[in-house]
Short mmCIF file of C-alpha atoms in Angstrom, two decimals:
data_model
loop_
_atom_site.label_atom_id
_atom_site.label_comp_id
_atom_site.label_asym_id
_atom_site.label_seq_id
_atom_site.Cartn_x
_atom_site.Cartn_y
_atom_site.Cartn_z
CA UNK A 1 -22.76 6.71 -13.86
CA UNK A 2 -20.95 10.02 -15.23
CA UNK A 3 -19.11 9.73 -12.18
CA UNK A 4 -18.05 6.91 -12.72
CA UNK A 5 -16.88 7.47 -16.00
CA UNK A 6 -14.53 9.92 -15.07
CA UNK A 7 -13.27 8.32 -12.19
CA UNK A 8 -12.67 5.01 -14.10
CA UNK A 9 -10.92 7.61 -17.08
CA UNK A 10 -8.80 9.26 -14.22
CA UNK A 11 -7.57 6.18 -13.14
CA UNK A 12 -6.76 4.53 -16.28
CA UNK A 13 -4.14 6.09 -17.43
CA UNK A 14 -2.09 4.84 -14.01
CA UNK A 15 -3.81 0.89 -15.50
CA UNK A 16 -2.20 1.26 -18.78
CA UNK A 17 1.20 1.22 -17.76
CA UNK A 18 0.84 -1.43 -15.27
CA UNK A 19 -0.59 -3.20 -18.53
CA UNK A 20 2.37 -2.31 -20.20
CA UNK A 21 4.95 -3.86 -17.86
CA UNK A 22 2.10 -6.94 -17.85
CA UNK A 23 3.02 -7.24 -21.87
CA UNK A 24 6.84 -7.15 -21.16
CA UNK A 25 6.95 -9.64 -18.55
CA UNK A 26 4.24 -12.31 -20.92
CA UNK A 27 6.59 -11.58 -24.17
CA UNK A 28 9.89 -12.33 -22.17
CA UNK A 29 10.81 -8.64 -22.63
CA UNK A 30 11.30 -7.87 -18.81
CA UNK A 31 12.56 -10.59 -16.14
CA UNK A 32 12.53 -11.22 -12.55
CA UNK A 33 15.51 -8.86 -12.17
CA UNK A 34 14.01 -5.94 -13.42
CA UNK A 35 10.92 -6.00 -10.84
CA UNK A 36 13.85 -6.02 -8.21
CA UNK A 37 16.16 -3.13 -9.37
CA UNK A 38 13.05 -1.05 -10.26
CA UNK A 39 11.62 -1.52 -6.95
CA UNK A 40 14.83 -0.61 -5.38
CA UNK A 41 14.69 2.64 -7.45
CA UNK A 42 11.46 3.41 -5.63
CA UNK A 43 12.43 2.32 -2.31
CA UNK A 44 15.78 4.24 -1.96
CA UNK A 45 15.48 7.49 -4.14
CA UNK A 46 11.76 7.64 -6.16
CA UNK A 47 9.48 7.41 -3.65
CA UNK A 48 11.76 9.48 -0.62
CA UNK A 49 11.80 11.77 -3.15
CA UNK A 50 8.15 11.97 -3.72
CA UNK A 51 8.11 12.04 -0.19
CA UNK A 52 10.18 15.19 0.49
CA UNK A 53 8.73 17.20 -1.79
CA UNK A 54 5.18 16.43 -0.89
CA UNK A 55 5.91 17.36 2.65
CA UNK A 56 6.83 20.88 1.27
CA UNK A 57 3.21 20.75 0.68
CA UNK A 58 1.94 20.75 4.61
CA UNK A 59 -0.87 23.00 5.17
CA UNK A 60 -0.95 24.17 8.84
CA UNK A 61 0.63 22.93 11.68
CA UNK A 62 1.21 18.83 11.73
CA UNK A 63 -0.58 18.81 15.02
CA UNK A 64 -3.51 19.44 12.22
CA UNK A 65 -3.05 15.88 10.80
CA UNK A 66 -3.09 13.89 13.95
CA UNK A 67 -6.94 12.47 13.93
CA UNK A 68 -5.10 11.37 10.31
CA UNK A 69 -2.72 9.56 11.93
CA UNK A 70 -4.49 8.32 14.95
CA UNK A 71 -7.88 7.13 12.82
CA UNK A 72 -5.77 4.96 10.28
CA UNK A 73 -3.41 3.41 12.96
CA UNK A 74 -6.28 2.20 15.00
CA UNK A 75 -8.13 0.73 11.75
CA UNK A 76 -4.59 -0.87 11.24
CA UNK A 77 -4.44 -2.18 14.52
CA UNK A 78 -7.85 -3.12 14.63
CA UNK A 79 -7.55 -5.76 11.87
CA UNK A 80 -4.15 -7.27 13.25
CA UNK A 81 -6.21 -7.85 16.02
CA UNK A 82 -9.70 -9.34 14.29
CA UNK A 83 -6.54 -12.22 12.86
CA UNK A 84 -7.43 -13.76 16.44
CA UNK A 85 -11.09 -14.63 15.98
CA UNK A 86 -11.29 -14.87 12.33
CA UNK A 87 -7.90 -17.84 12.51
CA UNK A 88 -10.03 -19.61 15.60
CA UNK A 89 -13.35 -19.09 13.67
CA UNK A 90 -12.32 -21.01 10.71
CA UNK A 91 -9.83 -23.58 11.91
CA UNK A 92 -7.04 -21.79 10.01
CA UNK A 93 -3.58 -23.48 10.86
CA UNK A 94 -0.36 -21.16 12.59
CA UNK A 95 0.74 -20.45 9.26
CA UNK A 96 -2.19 -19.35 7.86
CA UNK A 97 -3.08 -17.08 11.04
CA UNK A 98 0.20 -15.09 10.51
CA UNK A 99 -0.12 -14.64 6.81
CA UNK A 100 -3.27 -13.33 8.00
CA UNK A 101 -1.28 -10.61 9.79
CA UNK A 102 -0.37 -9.34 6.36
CA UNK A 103 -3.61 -9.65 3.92
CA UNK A 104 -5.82 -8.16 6.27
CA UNK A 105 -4.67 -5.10 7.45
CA UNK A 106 -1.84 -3.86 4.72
CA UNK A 107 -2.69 -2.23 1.17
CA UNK A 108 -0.69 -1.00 -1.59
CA UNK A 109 -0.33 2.66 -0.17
CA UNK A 110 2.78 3.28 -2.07
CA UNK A 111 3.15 1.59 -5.25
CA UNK A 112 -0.62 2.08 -6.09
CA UNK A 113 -2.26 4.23 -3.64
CA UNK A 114 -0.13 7.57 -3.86
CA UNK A 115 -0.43 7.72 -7.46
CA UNK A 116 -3.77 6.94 -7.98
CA UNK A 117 -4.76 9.46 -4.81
CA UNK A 118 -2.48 12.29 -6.71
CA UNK A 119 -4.56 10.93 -10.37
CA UNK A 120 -7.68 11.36 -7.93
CA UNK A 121 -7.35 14.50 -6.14
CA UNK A 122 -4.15 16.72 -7.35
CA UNK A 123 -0.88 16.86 -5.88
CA UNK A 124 -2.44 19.21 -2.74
CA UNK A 125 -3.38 15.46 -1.75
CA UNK A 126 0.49 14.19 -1.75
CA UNK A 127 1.43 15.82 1.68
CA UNK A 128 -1.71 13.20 3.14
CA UNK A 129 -0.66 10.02 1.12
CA UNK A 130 2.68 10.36 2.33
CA UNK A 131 1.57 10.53 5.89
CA UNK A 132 -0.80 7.38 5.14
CA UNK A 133 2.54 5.54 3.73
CA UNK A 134 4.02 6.12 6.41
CA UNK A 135 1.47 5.27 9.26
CA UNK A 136 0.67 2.16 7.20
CA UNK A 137 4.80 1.41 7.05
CA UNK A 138 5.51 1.98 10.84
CA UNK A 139 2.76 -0.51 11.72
CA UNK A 140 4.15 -2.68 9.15
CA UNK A 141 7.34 -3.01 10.51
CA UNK A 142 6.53 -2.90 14.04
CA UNK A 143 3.27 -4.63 15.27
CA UNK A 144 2.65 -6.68 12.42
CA UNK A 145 6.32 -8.39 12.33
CA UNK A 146 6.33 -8.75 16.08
CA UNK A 147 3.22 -10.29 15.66
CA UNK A 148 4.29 -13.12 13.36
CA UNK A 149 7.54 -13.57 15.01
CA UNK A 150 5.54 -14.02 17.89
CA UNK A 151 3.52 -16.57 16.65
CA UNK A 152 6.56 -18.37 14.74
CA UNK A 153 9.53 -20.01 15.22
CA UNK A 154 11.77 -16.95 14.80
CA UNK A 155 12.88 -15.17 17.94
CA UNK A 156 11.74 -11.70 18.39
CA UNK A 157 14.19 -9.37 18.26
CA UNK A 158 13.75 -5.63 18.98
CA UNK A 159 17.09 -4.58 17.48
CA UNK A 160 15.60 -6.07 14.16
CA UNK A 161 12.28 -4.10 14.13
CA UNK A 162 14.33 -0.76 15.44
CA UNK A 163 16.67 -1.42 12.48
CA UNK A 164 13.85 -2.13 10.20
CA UNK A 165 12.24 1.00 11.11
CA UNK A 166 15.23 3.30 10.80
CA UNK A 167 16.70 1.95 7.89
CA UNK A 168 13.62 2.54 6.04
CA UNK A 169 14.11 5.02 3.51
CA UNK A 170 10.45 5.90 2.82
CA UNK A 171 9.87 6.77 6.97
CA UNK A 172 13.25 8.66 7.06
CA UNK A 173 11.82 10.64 4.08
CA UNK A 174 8.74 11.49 5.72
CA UNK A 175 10.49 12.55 8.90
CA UNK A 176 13.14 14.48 7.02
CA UNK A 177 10.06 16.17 5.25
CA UNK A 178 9.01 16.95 8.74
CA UNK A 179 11.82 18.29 9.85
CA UNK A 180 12.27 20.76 7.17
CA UNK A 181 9.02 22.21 7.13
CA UNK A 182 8.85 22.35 11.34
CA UNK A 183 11.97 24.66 11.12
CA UNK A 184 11.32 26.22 7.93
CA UNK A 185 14.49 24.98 6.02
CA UNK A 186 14.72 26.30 2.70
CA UNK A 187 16.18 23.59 -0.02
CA UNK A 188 18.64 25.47 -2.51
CA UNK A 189 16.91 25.51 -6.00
CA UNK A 190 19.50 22.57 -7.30
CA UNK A 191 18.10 20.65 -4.53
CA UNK A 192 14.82 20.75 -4.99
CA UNK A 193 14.89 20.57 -8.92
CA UNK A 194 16.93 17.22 -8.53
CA UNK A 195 14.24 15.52 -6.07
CA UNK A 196 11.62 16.59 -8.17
CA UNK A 197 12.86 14.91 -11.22
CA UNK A 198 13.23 11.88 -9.16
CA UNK A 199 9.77 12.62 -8.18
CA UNK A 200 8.70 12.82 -11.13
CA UNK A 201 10.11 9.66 -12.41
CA UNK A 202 8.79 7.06 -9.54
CA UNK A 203 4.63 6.73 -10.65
CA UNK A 204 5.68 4.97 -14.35
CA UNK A 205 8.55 3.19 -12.84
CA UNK A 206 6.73 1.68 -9.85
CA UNK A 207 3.87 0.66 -12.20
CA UNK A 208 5.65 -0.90 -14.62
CA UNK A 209 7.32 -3.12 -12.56
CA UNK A 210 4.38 -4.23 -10.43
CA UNK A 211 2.95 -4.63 -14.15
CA UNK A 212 5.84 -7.20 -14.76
CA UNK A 213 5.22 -8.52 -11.65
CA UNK A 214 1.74 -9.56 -12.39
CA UNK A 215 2.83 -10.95 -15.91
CA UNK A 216 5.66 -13.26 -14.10
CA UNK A 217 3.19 -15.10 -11.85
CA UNK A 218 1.54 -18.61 -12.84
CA UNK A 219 -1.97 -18.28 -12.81
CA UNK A 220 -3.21 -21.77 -11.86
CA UNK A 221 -6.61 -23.39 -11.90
CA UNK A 222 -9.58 -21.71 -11.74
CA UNK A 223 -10.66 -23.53 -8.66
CA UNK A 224 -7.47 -22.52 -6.43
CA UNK A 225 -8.73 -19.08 -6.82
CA UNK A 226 -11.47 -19.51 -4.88
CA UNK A 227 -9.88 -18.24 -1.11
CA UNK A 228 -7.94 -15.52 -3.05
CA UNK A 229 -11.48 -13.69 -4.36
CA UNK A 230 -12.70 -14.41 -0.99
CA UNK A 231 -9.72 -12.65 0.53
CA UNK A 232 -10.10 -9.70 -2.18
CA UNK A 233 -13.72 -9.24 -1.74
CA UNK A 234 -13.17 -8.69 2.25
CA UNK A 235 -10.04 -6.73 2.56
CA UNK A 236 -11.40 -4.07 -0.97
CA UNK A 237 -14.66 -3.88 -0.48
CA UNK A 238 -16.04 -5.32 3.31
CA UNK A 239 -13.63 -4.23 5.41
CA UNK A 240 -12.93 -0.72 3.76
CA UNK A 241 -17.30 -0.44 3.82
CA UNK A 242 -17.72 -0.55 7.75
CA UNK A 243 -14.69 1.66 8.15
CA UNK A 244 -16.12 4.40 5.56
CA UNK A 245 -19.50 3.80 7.41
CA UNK A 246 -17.62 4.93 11.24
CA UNK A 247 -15.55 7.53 9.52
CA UNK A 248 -18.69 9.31 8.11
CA UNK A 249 -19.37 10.35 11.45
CA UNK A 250 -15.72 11.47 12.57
CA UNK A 251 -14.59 15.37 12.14
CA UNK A 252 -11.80 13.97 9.55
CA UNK A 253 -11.47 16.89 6.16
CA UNK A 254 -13.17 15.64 3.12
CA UNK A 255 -10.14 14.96 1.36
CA UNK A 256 -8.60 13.16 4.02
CA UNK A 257 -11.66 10.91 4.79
CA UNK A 258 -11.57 10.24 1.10
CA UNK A 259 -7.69 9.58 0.94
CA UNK A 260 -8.03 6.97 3.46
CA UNK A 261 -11.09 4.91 2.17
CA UNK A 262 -9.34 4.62 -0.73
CA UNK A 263 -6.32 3.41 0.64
CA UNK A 264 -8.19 1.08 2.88
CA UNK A 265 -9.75 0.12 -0.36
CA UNK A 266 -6.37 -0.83 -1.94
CA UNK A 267 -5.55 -4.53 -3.76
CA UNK A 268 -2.62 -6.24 -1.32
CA UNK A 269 0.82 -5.07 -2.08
CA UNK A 270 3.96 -6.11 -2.81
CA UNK A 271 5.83 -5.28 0.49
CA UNK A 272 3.76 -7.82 2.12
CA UNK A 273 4.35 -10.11 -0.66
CA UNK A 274 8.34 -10.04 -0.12
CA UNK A 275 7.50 -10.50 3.89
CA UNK A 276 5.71 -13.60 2.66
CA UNK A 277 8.52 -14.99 1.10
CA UNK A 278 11.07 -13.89 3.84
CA UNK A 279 9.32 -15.43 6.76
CA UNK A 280 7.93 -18.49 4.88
CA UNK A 281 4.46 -18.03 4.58
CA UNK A 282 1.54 -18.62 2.20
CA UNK A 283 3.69 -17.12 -0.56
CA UNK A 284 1.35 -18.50 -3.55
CA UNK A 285 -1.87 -17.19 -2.03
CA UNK A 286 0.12 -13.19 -1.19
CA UNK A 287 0.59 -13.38 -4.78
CA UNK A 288 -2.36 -14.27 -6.14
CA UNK A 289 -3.94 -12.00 -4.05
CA UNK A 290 -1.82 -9.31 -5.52
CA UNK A 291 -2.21 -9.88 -9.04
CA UNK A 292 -6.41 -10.41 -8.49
CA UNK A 293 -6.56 -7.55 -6.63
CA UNK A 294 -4.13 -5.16 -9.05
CA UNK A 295 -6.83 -6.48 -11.73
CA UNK A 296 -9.71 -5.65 -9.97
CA UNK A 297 -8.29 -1.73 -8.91
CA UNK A 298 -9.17 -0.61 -12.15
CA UNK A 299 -13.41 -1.19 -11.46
CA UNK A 300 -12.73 -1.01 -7.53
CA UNK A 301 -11.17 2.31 -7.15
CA UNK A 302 -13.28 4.25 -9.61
CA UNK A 303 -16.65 2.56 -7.74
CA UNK A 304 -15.24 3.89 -4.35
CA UNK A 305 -14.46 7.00 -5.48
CA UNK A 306 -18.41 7.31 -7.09
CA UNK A 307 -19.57 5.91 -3.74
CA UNK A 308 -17.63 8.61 -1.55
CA UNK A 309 -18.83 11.21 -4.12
#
């Protein structure tokens, strides 16, 4: 229970602000708008920033964080694949099966997951949630689009995915991060000092606005909310169990293990959410997933961390 109790107090602070942005949105302080300039913040210069200077970070050789890499892209892949039984299983309809594409394998690793790993763990754990941002962004943008293109009326297009993939700031951050540590670059001072200010900046302003983005949706009727706990309860507490269960027996660091558990454990996020809107999917049920699952992170994530120890 101690445990616990610190977890839950480590987290909380990271809650309150999301709470915060809640309050905003509910007393017409904070609009539609601001979720979408705020966000852009992150995307473009907060979180490449965070990004960068994490990478400074590396301990060892990269080579050292491949069983990282390669463990979290095949529990990605894995789910994008269980869509396939689990759509024919229950009689779910085409759109449904590639919404499923999205809710089952993608977390909030960003928004939510890097600050509440660096709340967690310290900033030595930045360098790893950056890496998991990344994996979980690259399969994002590759397998799981080309899957619902696939199975949609769009046409795939690998220019698209190639263009989503270099064009995203947060993966061009993590290899630029590479780059300078492989050949031992050395930022000027200015340089540094500027990205981490940015840094420094992105945790409040990505929480607020996913705050105001749970405050702007309609809630409904209880009874609607029925498939969006059952959702929850698989993809932050079933699906993350049997993975922590194989990964107990892998050779993965401590911290790392941890690190990835919990992002596996993560409520749906918001890049998902826009995907749902752009490619006309279950749009009400990404959301309500989000804002149910948000909720829940403040119980979830300290209970996972107790769990792991």
């Amino acid at each position: 229970m101690d445990t616990f109790i610190v977890a839950f107090e480590t987290v909380l602070p990271l809650f309150l602000v999301i709470l915060t942005g809640t309050l905003f949105a509910r007393l017409k302080m904070a609009s539609q708008t601001w979720v979408e300039i705020l966000n852009k913040y992150a995307l473009i210069i907060g979180f490449p920033a965070l990004v960068i200077v994490s990478m400074l970070h590396l301990e060892g050789e990269l080579k050292t964080y491949f069983p990282l890499i390669l463990i979290n892209s095949a529990y990605i892949v894995a789910l994008l694949l269980l869509v396939y039984p689990v759509a024919a299983l229950f009689g779910f309809s085409g759109k449904m099966k590639r919404s499923l594409f999205l809710i089952l394998p993608f977390r909030n690793i960003a928004y939510l997951g890097i600050p509440i790993l660096a709340s967690a763990f310290g900033d030595e754990i930045l360098p790893v949630a950056a890496l998991l941002s990344a994996v979980y962004i690259f399969w994002l943008l590759t397998l799981g689009l080309i899957l619902i293109e696939a199975h949609g009326h769009e046409k795939f297009s690998l220019k698209k995915v190639g263009l989503n993939l270099i064009g995203n700031p947060l993966l061009i951050s993590v290899f630029a991060g590479i780059a300078i540590v492989s050949f031992g670059i050395s930022l000027p001072s200015f340089a540094e000092q500027t990205l981490r200010l940015f840094s420094g900046s992105v945790t409040a302003v990505v929480l607020f606005s996913l705050g105001i983005f749970l405050g702007l949706q309609d809630f409904g009727k209880p009874r609607e909310w029925i498939q969006v706990t059952v959702f929850t309860v698989v993809t932050m507490f079933l699906l993350p169990a049997i993975f922590y269960g194989l990964l107990r027996f892998s050779s993965l660091p401590t911290d790392q293990l941890k690190s990835t558990v919990l992002d596996a454990a993560m409520p749906l996020g918001l890049t998902p959410y826009a995907l749902s809107v752009q490619y006309h999917l279950e749009t009400k049920l990404f959301a309500r997933i989000v804002v149910l699952g948000t909720l829940l992170s403040i119980f979830v994530i300290p209970l996972w961390i107790t769990v792991m120890g």
